[in-house]
Amino acid sequence: MSEPIRVLVTGAAGQIAYSLLYSIGNGSVFGKDQPIVLVLLDITPMMTVLDGVLMELQDCALPLLKDVIATDKEEVAFKDLDVAVLVGSMPRREGMERKDLLKANVKIFKSQGAALDKYAKKSVKVIVVGNPANTNCLTASKSAPSIPKENFSCLTRLDHNRAKSQIAIKLGVTADDVKNVIIWGNHSSTQYPDVNHAKVKLHGKEVGVYEAVKDDSWLKGEFIATVQQRGAAVIKARKLSSAMSAAKAIADHIRDIWFGTPEGEFVSMGVISDGNSYGVPEDLLYSFPVVIKNKTWKFVEGLPINDFSREKMDLTAKELAEEKETAFEFLSSA
């Protein structure tokens, strides 16, 4: 057995964490021979609920869980971390302006970034899920100057999986027959799900998605809108936001960081835009296609971008630049 790794999940009493913690504990994220010390952080009013989650994790009798620690203190939670999954954030309330949401979250992610800087290992991998995820991730990274900014990523894998699945359903194949879809930009309704470079296995051979679907207006219209609005559609139906699918996407995202992406495949994640070749402004936390090897991501280079894509990629970059500006006004005063 290898040495245990320390993994933190924040918002640990919430419903995404409730779907995620078992996957982490049973070895399907970090591998079946990787022992784990699991650290659960939430706010003080949630500690009673968190105790219940702790009891359930104990009752799962998972051999890989060496210890489970439930806390409301950042100095306990962030100590010596190998991986931090920042799920907890201030949710948007009825009648709340996006600006108010940003302000509340800047405070949280500035504090958690500073705690990472002070207590975590410098090699820590930080995955931000709490919305607005891209800007929260940038805030945390800026607040942790001693941790490489490449170590921070935000979740757009749920959007990626949604796009993959929509194509698979349309063509009557399974989701793993579809690869190399891309989510560009913000994890918001301006994101751009792009299948210009995606491939699908049909009758034993790989073909481009546009060629396979043979319905350009669907691909440029309804398909994009469905993926962009999927989160809202789930809330409307369930009266709760996506939890099972979000937890599955987080597990996929972290597993790919840990073990790398399969040969010939790329995935989408929000990463720092510095040095990209797609005309996205520097210093934004933007979702790109990446390949991962030795726990290090690289941009997928050289994909041709048509005018339709360009416009959509610029639109979501503009939204991210505006969010960043608002957040940084608060950051200096927070």
mmCIF file of C-alpha atoms in Angstrom:
data_model
loop_
_atom_site.group_PDB
_atom_site.id
_atom_site.type_symbol
_atom_site.label_atom_id
_atom_site.label_comp_id
_atom_site.label_asym_id
_atom_site.label_seq_id
_atom_site.Cartn_x
_atom_site.Cartn_y
_atom_site.Cartn_z
ATOM 1 C CA MET A 1 0.000 0.000 0.000
ATOM 2 C CA SER A 2 1.213 3.505 -0.769
ATOM 3 C CA GLU A 3 1.231 6.353 1.760
ATOM 4 C CA PRO A 4 -2.226 7.869 2.372
ATOM 5 C CA ILE A 5 -3.054 11.078 0.515
ATOM 6 C CA ARG A 6 -4.995 13.899 2.176
ATOM 7 C CA VAL A 7 -8.107 14.905 0.254
ATOM 8 C CA LEU A 8 -10.354 17.776 1.286
ATOM 9 C CA VAL A 9 -13.963 18.211 0.197
ATOM 10 C CA THR A 10 -15.627 21.510 1.152
ATOM 11 C CA GLY A 11 -19.375 21.986 1.327
ATOM 12 C CA ALA A 12 -19.160 18.436 2.635
ATOM 13 C CA ALA A 13 -22.656 18.424 4.164
ATOM 14 C CA GLY A 14 -24.215 19.390 0.824
ATOM 15 C CA GLN A 15 -25.822 17.204 -1.798
ATOM 16 C CA ILE A 16 -23.010 17.117 -4.380
ATOM 17 C CA ALA A 17 -20.585 15.964 -1.672
ATOM 18 C CA TYR A 18 -23.096 13.329 -0.560
ATOM 19 C CA SER A 19 -22.888 11.805 -4.053
ATOM 20 C CA LEU A 20 -19.112 12.310 -4.328
ATOM 21 C CA LEU A 21 -17.663 11.084 -1.046
ATOM 22 C CA TYR A 22 -18.445 7.405 -1.605
ATOM 23 C CA SER A 23 -16.663 7.431 -5.006
ATOM 24 C CA ILE A 24 -13.571 8.956 -3.418
ATOM 25 C CA GLY A 25 -13.675 6.512 -0.513
ATOM 26 C CA ASN A 26 -14.176 3.358 -2.563
ATOM 27 C CA GLY A 27 -11.119 3.866 -4.778
ATOM 28 C CA SER A 28 -12.807 4.752 -8.044
ATOM 29 C CA VAL A 29 -11.095 8.169 -8.197
ATOM 30 C CA PHE A 30 -7.528 7.651 -6.911
ATOM 31 C CA GLY A 31 -7.258 3.909 -7.526
ATOM 32 C CA LYS A 32 -7.917 0.766 -5.540
ATOM 33 C CA ASP A 33 -4.531 0.744 -3.796
ATOM 34 C CA GLN A 34 -4.420 4.387 -2.679
ATOM 35 C CA PRO A 35 -5.302 4.909 1.004
ATOM 36 C CA ILE A 36 -6.974 8.220 1.812
ATOM 37 C CA VAL A 37 -7.372 10.581 4.723
ATOM 38 C CA LEU A 38 -10.634 12.329 3.891
ATOM 39 C CA VAL A 39 -11.175 15.798 5.307
ATOM 40 C CA LEU A 40 -14.679 17.282 5.339
ATOM 41 C CA LEU A 41 -15.169 21.036 5.745
ATOM 42 C CA ASP A 42 -18.419 22.921 6.096
ATOM 43 C CA ILE A 43 -19.751 25.989 7.895
ATOM 44 C CA THR A 44 -20.516 25.803 11.623
ATOM 45 C CA PRO A 45 -24.350 25.623 11.277
ATOM 46 C CA MET A 46 -23.906 22.478 9.150
ATOM 47 C CA MET A 47 -21.777 20.565 11.652
ATOM 48 C CA THR A 48 -24.637 18.397 12.956
ATOM 49 C CA VAL A 49 -25.494 17.311 9.414
ATOM 50 C CA LEU A 50 -21.791 16.747 8.736
ATOM 51 C CA ASP A 51 -21.618 14.425 11.738
ATOM 52 C CA GLY A 52 -24.303 12.336 10.058
ATOM 53 C CA VAL A 53 -22.234 12.178 6.867
ATOM 54 C CA LEU A 54 -19.216 11.163 8.945
ATOM 55 C CA MET A 55 -21.232 8.366 10.576
ATOM 56 C CA GLU A 56 -22.345 7.106 7.178
ATOM 57 C CA LEU A 57 -18.804 7.092 5.819
ATOM 58 C CA GLN A 58 -17.727 5.071 8.856
ATOM 59 C CA ASP A 59 -20.673 2.728 8.249
ATOM 60 C CA CYS A 60 -19.576 2.151 4.639
ATOM 61 C CA ALA A 61 -16.576 0.317 6.166
ATOM 62 C CA LEU A 62 -14.336 1.343 3.287
ATOM 63 C CA PRO A 63 -10.863 -0.234 3.557
ATOM 64 C CA LEU A 64 -9.107 2.669 1.802
ATOM 65 C CA LEU A 65 -10.367 5.307 4.247
ATOM 66 C CA LYS A 66 -7.631 5.560 6.841
ATOM 67 C CA ASP A 67 -9.297 8.453 8.608
ATOM 68 C CA VAL A 68 -12.213 10.850 8.144
ATOM 69 C CA ILE A 69 -12.015 14.280 9.732
ATOM 70 C CA ALA A 70 -15.027 16.604 9.934
ATOM 71 C CA THR A 71 -14.304 20.240 10.768
ATOM 72 C CA ASP A 72 -15.464 23.845 10.415
ATOM 73 C CA LYS A 73 -11.914 25.223 10.828
ATOM 74 C CA GLU A 74 -9.805 26.148 7.808
ATOM 75 C CA GLU A 75 -6.497 25.608 9.608
ATOM 76 C CA VAL A 76 -7.500 21.981 10.269
ATOM 77 C CA ALA A 77 -9.069 21.384 6.856
ATOM 78 C CA PHE A 78 -6.272 22.724 4.635
ATOM 79 C CA LYS A 79 -3.301 21.201 6.470
ATOM 80 C CA ASP A 80 -0.859 19.192 4.292
ATOM 81 C CA LEU A 81 -3.385 18.602 1.507
ATOM 82 C CA ASP A 82 -2.630 16.658 -1.665
ATOM 83 C CA VAL A 83 -6.004 17.438 -3.240
ATOM 84 C CA ALA A 84 -8.633 20.088 -2.448
ATOM 85 C CA VAL A 85 -12.108 19.822 -3.962
ATOM 86 C CA LEU A 86 -13.834 23.139 -3.321
ATOM 87 C CA VAL A 87 -17.519 22.357 -3.707
ATOM 88 C CA GLY A 88 -18.929 24.708 -1.086
ATOM 89 C CA SER A 89 -19.966 28.178 -2.208
ATOM 90 C CA MET A 90 -22.689 30.716 -1.621
ATOM 91 C CA PRO A 91 -25.651 29.651 -3.791
ATOM 92 C CA ARG A 92 -27.604 32.252 -5.721
ATOM 93 C CA ARG A 93 -30.754 33.206 -3.847
ATOM 94 C CA GLU A 94 -34.041 34.383 -5.312
ATOM 95 C CA GLY A 95 -33.720 38.018 -6.489
ATOM 96 C CA MET A 96 -29.943 38.084 -5.990
ATOM 97 C CA GLU A 97 -27.855 40.017 -8.523
ATOM 98 C CA ARG A 98 -24.900 38.162 -10.053
ATOM 99 C CA LYS A 99 -22.735 40.920 -8.573
ATOM 100 C CA ASP A 100 -23.909 40.091 -5.040
ATOM 101 C CA LEU A 101 -23.201 36.429 -5.708
ATOM 102 C CA LEU A 102 -19.674 37.261 -6.871
ATOM 103 C CA LYS A 103 -19.066 39.402 -3.825
ATOM 104 C CA ALA A 104 -20.143 36.711 -1.359
ATOM 105 C CA ASN A 105 -18.010 34.110 -3.112
ATOM 106 C CA VAL A 106 -14.911 36.291 -3.444
ATOM 107 C CA LYS A 107 -14.866 36.404 0.339
ATOM 108 C CA ILE A 108 -15.070 32.608 0.650
ATOM 109 C CA PHE A 109 -12.502 31.802 -2.036
ATOM 110 C CA LYS A 110 -10.075 34.513 -0.959
ATOM 111 C CA SER A 111 -10.092 32.978 2.510
ATOM 112 C CA GLN A 112 -9.726 29.414 1.210
ATOM 113 C CA GLY A 113 -6.975 30.449 -1.218
ATOM 114 C CA ALA A 114 -5.067 32.034 1.670
ATOM 115 C CA ALA A 115 -5.567 28.850 3.730
ATOM 116 C CA LEU A 116 -4.215 26.723 0.850
ATOM 117 C CA ASP A 117 -1.229 29.063 0.626
ATOM 118 C CA LYS A 118 -0.540 28.816 4.326
ATOM 119 C CA TYR A 119 -1.295 25.186 5.192
ATOM 120 C CA ALA A 120 -1.459 22.913 2.098
ATOM 121 C CA LYS A 121 1.389 21.212 0.248
ATOM 122 C CA LYS A 122 2.756 23.358 -2.586
ATOM 123 C CA SER A 123 2.018 20.451 -4.944
ATOM 124 C CA VAL A 124 -1.695 20.449 -4.009
ATOM 125 C CA LYS A 125 -4.178 20.028 -6.871
ATOM 126 C CA VAL A 126 -7.157 22.328 -6.411
ATOM 127 C CA ILE A 127 -10.467 21.671 -8.163
ATOM 128 C CA VAL A 128 -13.153 24.343 -7.877
ATOM 129 C CA VAL A 129 -16.781 23.331 -8.317
ATOM 130 C CA GLY A 130 -18.714 26.010 -6.389
ATOM 131 C CA ASN A 131 -20.231 28.596 -8.720
ATOM 132 C CA PRO A 132 -19.358 30.934 -10.349
ATOM 133 C CA ALA A 133 -16.637 28.271 -10.654
ATOM 134 C CA ASN A 134 -14.224 29.930 -13.107
ATOM 135 C CA THR A 135 -14.019 33.208 -11.220
ATOM 136 C CA ASN A 136 -13.990 31.496 -7.806
ATOM 137 C CA CYS A 137 -11.052 29.418 -9.046
ATOM 138 C CA LEU A 138 -9.170 32.514 -10.236
ATOM 139 C CA THR A 139 -9.848 34.210 -6.882
ATOM 140 C CA ALA A 140 -8.484 31.220 -4.942
ATOM 141 C CA SER A 141 -5.409 31.036 -7.176
ATOM 142 C CA LYS A 142 -4.650 34.754 -6.806
ATOM 143 C CA SER A 143 -4.967 34.346 -3.033
ATOM 144 C CA ALA A 144 -2.429 31.495 -3.029
ATOM 145 C CA PRO A 145 0.609 33.013 -4.743
ATOM 146 C CA SER A 146 3.013 30.285 -3.563
ATOM 147 C CA ILE A 147 1.053 27.499 -5.297
ATOM 148 C CA PRO A 148 1.572 27.213 -9.078
ATOM 149 C CA LYS A 149 -1.457 28.561 -10.923
ATOM 150 C CA GLU A 150 -1.428 25.478 -13.156
ATOM 151 C CA ASN A 151 -2.443 23.489 -10.049
ATOM 152 C CA PHE A 152 -5.858 25.191 -10.048
ATOM 153 C CA SER A 153 -8.670 24.018 -12.300
ATOM 154 C CA CYS A 154 -12.439 24.366 -12.320
ATOM 155 C CA LEU A 155 -15.106 21.910 -13.307
ATOM 156 C CA THR A 156 -16.512 22.093 -16.829
ATOM 157 C CA ARG A 157 -16.500 18.296 -17.118
ATOM 158 C CA LEU A 158 -20.210 18.183 -16.311
ATOM 159 C CA ASP A 159 -20.889 20.332 -19.393
ATOM 160 C CA HIS A 160 -18.438 18.154 -21.349
ATOM 161 C CA ASN A 161 -20.271 14.987 -20.275
ATOM 162 C CA ARG A 162 -23.630 16.583 -21.077
ATOM 163 C CA ALA A 163 -22.418 17.413 -24.598
ATOM 164 C CA LYS A 164 -21.031 13.906 -25.091
ATOM 165 C CA SER A 165 -24.251 12.349 -23.930
ATOM 166 C CA GLN A 166 -26.500 14.518 -26.150
ATOM 167 C CA ILE A 167 -24.510 13.447 -29.226
ATOM 168 C CA ALA A 168 -24.606 9.799 -28.159
ATOM 169 C CA ILE A 169 -28.397 9.908 -27.626
ATOM 170 C CA LYS A 170 -28.916 11.608 -31.003
ATOM 171 C CA LEU A 171 -26.918 8.881 -32.777
ATOM 172 C CA GLY A 172 -28.115 5.928 -30.706
ATOM 173 C CA VAL A 173 -24.634 5.032 -29.456
ATOM 174 C CA THR A 174 -23.166 4.971 -25.944
ATOM 175 C CA ALA A 175 -21.374 7.976 -24.463
ATOM 176 C CA ASP A 176 -17.943 6.330 -24.637
ATOM 177 C CA ASP A 177 -18.331 6.051 -28.418
ATOM 178 C CA VAL A 178 -18.113 9.864 -28.499
ATOM 179 C CA LYS A 179 -14.837 11.657 -27.799
ATOM 180 C CA ASN A 180 -13.141 15.043 -28.040
ATOM 181 C CA VAL A 181 -16.110 17.317 -27.536
ATOM 182 C CA ILE A 182 -14.953 20.678 -26.157
ATOM 183 C CA ILE A 183 -16.429 23.143 -23.710
ATOM 184 C CA TRP A 184 -14.897 26.575 -24.264
ATOM 185 C CA GLY A 185 -15.077 29.375 -21.719
ATOM 186 C CA ASN A 186 -17.231 29.956 -18.683
ATOM 187 C CA HIS A 187 -19.286 27.414 -16.749
ATOM 188 C CA SER A 188 -22.362 29.552 -17.406
ATOM 189 C CA SER A 189 -24.958 29.826 -20.143
ATOM 190 C CA THR A 190 -22.365 31.551 -22.387
ATOM 191 C CA GLN A 191 -20.198 28.408 -22.505
ATOM 192 C CA TYR A 192 -19.604 27.097 -26.006
ATOM 193 C CA PRO A 193 -20.032 23.333 -26.506
ATOM 194 C CA ASP A 194 -18.027 22.637 -29.675
ATOM 195 C CA VAL A 195 -18.210 19.373 -31.623
ATOM 196 C CA ASN A 196 -16.241 20.487 -34.697
ATOM 197 C CA HIS A 197 -13.333 18.294 -33.588
ATOM 198 C CA ALA A 198 -15.348 15.522 -31.944
ATOM 199 C CA LYS A 199 -15.364 11.959 -33.217
ATOM 200 C CA VAL A 200 -17.893 9.180 -32.885
ATOM 201 C CA LYS A 201 -17.563 5.415 -33.388
ATOM 202 C CA LEU A 202 -20.224 4.328 -35.863
ATOM 203 C CA HIS A 203 -20.364 0.790 -37.291
ATOM 204 C CA GLY A 204 -16.814 0.130 -36.152
ATOM 205 C CA LYS A 205 -15.196 3.221 -37.640
ATOM 206 C CA GLU A 206 -14.478 6.708 -36.325
ATOM 207 C CA VAL A 207 -16.183 9.618 -38.049
ATOM 208 C CA GLY A 208 -16.545 13.321 -37.349
ATOM 209 C CA VAL A 209 -19.674 14.276 -35.401
ATOM 210 C CA TYR A 210 -20.875 16.745 -38.060
ATOM 211 C CA GLU A 211 -20.567 14.010 -40.680
ATOM 212 C CA ALA A 212 -22.337 11.469 -38.448
ATOM 213 C CA VAL A 213 -25.232 13.663 -37.296
ATOM 214 C CA LYS A 214 -25.916 15.202 -40.738
ATOM 215 C CA ASP A 215 -27.968 17.985 -39.163
ATOM 216 C CA ASP A 216 -25.936 21.183 -38.920
ATOM 217 C CA SER A 217 -28.824 23.333 -37.752
ATOM 218 C CA TRP A 218 -29.424 21.026 -34.753
ATOM 219 C CA LEU A 219 -25.695 21.025 -33.913
ATOM 220 C CA LYS A 220 -25.473 24.826 -34.144
ATOM 221 C CA GLY A 221 -28.792 25.480 -32.430
ATOM 222 C CA GLU A 222 -30.736 23.120 -30.203
ATOM 223 C CA PHE A 223 -27.716 21.009 -29.216
ATOM 224 C CA ILE A 224 -25.774 24.041 -27.939
ATOM 225 C CA ALA A 225 -28.798 25.489 -26.135
ATOM 226 C CA THR A 226 -29.584 22.136 -24.475
ATOM 227 C CA VAL A 227 -26.078 21.809 -23.052
ATOM 228 C CA GLN A 228 -25.944 25.477 -21.992
ATOM 229 C CA GLN A 229 -29.322 25.304 -20.221
ATOM 230 C CA ARG A 230 -29.110 21.764 -18.846
ATOM 231 C CA GLY A 231 -28.392 22.817 -15.268
ATOM 232 C CA ALA A 232 -31.490 25.020 -15.212
ATOM 233 C CA ALA A 233 -33.584 22.219 -16.756
ATOM 234 C CA VAL A 234 -32.547 19.830 -13.970
ATOM 235 C CA ILE A 235 -33.395 22.412 -11.290
ATOM 236 C CA LYS A 236 -36.792 23.012 -12.883
ATOM 237 C CA ALA A 237 -37.548 19.281 -12.889
ATOM 238 C CA ARG A 238 -36.054 18.209 -9.555
ATOM 239 C CA LYS A 239 -36.329 21.499 -7.639
ATOM 240 C CA LEU A 240 -32.690 20.768 -6.756
ATOM 241 C CA SER A 241 -29.484 21.321 -8.694
ATOM 242 C CA SER A 242 -27.532 18.515 -10.398
ATOM 243 C CA ALA A 243 -25.811 16.403 -7.767
ATOM 244 C CA MET A 244 -25.337 12.838 -9.012
ATOM 245 C CA SER A 245 -24.109 14.012 -12.428
ATOM 246 C CA ALA A 246 -21.958 16.772 -10.885
ATOM 247 C CA ALA A 247 -20.301 14.268 -8.533
ATOM 248 C CA LYS A 248 -19.641 11.889 -11.448
ATOM 249 C CA ALA A 249 -18.057 14.749 -13.426
ATOM 250 C CA ILE A 250 -15.847 15.730 -10.470
ATOM 251 C CA ALA A 251 -14.685 12.114 -10.170
ATOM 252 C CA ASP A 252 -13.890 12.036 -13.929
ATOM 253 C CA HIS A 253 -12.010 15.356 -13.719
ATOM 254 C CA ILE A 254 -9.866 14.318 -10.747
ATOM 255 C CA ARG A 255 -9.216 10.801 -12.075
ATOM 256 C CA ASP A 256 -7.906 12.313 -15.321
ATOM 257 C CA ILE A 257 -5.599 14.667 -13.416
ATOM 258 C CA TRP A 258 -4.337 11.744 -11.351
ATOM 259 C CA PHE A 259 -3.940 9.094 -14.073
ATOM 260 C CA GLY A 260 -3.802 11.138 -17.272
ATOM 261 C CA THR A 261 -6.057 11.217 -20.339
ATOM 262 C CA PRO A 262 -6.229 8.244 -22.726
ATOM 263 C CA GLU A 263 -4.067 8.386 -25.858
ATOM 264 C CA GLY A 264 -5.773 10.376 -28.627
ATOM 265 C CA GLU A 265 -8.396 11.839 -26.304
ATOM 266 C CA PHE A 266 -8.783 15.241 -24.736
ATOM 267 C CA VAL A 267 -11.091 16.616 -22.050
ATOM 268 C CA SER A 268 -12.410 20.028 -21.028
ATOM 269 C CA MET A 269 -11.415 21.844 -17.854
ATOM 270 C CA GLY A 270 -11.230 25.432 -16.716
ATOM 271 C CA VAL A 271 -7.546 26.391 -16.457
ATOM 272 C CA ILE A 272 -5.453 29.553 -16.525
ATOM 273 C CA SER A 273 -5.404 30.912 -20.096
ATOM 274 C CA ASP A 274 -1.753 32.065 -20.097
ATOM 275 C CA GLY A 275 0.113 30.916 -23.212
ATOM 276 C CA ASN A 276 -2.918 29.566 -25.096
ATOM 277 C CA SER A 277 -2.888 29.762 -28.911
ATOM 278 C CA TYR A 278 -6.631 30.392 -29.334
ATOM 279 C CA GLY A 279 -6.722 34.155 -28.877
ATOM 280 C CA VAL A 280 -8.219 33.960 -25.388
ATOM 281 C CA PRO A 281 -6.899 36.861 -23.261
ATOM 282 C CA GLU A 282 -4.246 35.979 -20.648
ATOM 283 C CA ASP A 283 -5.045 35.670 -16.952
ATOM 284 C CA LEU A 284 -8.563 34.312 -17.342
ATOM 285 C CA LEU A 285 -9.733 30.998 -15.908
ATOM 286 C CA TYR A 286 -11.254 29.615 -19.114
ATOM 287 C CA SER A 287 -12.320 26.128 -20.172
ATOM 288 C CA PHE A 288 -10.055 24.619 -22.841
ATOM 289 C CA PRO A 289 -9.448 21.217 -24.378
ATOM 290 C CA VAL A 290 -6.491 19.675 -22.516
ATOM 291 C CA VAL A 291 -4.470 16.487 -22.400
ATOM 292 C CA ILE A 292 -2.973 15.355 -19.102
ATOM 293 C CA LYS A 293 0.180 13.379 -18.372
ATOM 294 C CA ASN A 294 2.132 13.001 -15.113
ATOM 295 C CA LYS A 295 -0.518 15.080 -13.324
ATOM 296 C CA THR A 296 0.241 18.035 -15.640
ATOM 297 C CA TRP A 297 -2.191 19.419 -18.222
ATOM 298 C CA LYS A 298 -1.321 20.912 -21.596
ATOM 299 C CA PHE A 299 -3.510 22.780 -24.061
ATOM 300 C CA VAL A 300 -4.515 20.817 -27.141
ATOM 301 C CA GLU A 301 -2.847 22.894 -29.843
ATOM 302 C CA GLY A 302 -3.567 23.607 -33.477
ATOM 303 C CA LEU A 303 -7.311 22.999 -33.703
ATOM 304 C CA PRO A 304 -8.734 25.115 -36.562
ATOM 305 C CA ILE A 305 -11.359 27.579 -35.326
ATOM 306 C CA ASN A 306 -14.112 28.665 -37.726
ATOM 307 C CA ASP A 307 -15.958 32.005 -37.573
ATOM 308 C CA PHE A 308 -18.994 30.503 -35.834
ATOM 309 C CA SER A 309 -16.754 29.151 -33.053
ATOM 310 C CA ARG A 310 -14.655 32.303 -32.846
ATOM 311 C CA GLU A 311 -17.682 34.448 -32.097
ATOM 312 C CA LYS A 312 -18.915 32.108 -29.363
ATOM 313 C CA MET A 313 -15.430 31.772 -27.818
ATOM 314 C CA ASP A 314 -15.035 35.567 -27.702
ATOM 315 C CA LEU A 315 -18.470 36.075 -26.143
ATOM 316 C CA THR A 316 -17.755 33.772 -23.193
ATOM 317 C CA ALA A 317 -14.261 35.304 -22.763
ATOM 318 C CA LYS A 318 -15.887 38.735 -22.538
ATOM 319 C CA GLU A 319 -18.228 37.527 -19.788
ATOM 320 C CA LEU A 320 -15.267 36.063 -17.868
ATOM 321 C CA ALA A 321 -13.290 39.305 -18.189
ATOM 322 C CA GLU A 322 -16.262 41.221 -16.756
ATOM 323 C CA GLU A 323 -16.702 38.750 -13.887
ATOM 324 C CA LYS A 324 -13.007 38.972 -13.130
ATOM 325 C CA GLU A 325 -13.106 42.765 -13.033
ATOM 326 C CA THR A 326 -16.061 42.753 -10.624
ATOM 327 C CA ALA A 327 -14.492 40.073 -8.451
ATOM 328 C CA PHE A 328 -11.155 41.871 -8.266
ATOM 329 C CA GLU A 329 -12.806 45.100 -7.130
ATOM 330 C CA PHE A 330 -14.149 43.102 -4.197
ATOM 331 C CA LEU A 331 -10.892 41.171 -3.792
ATOM 332 C CA SER A 332 -8.889 44.287 -2.996
ATOM 333 C CA SER A 333 -11.466 45.376 -0.431
ATOM 334 C CA ALA A 334 -12.392 41.929 0.968
#
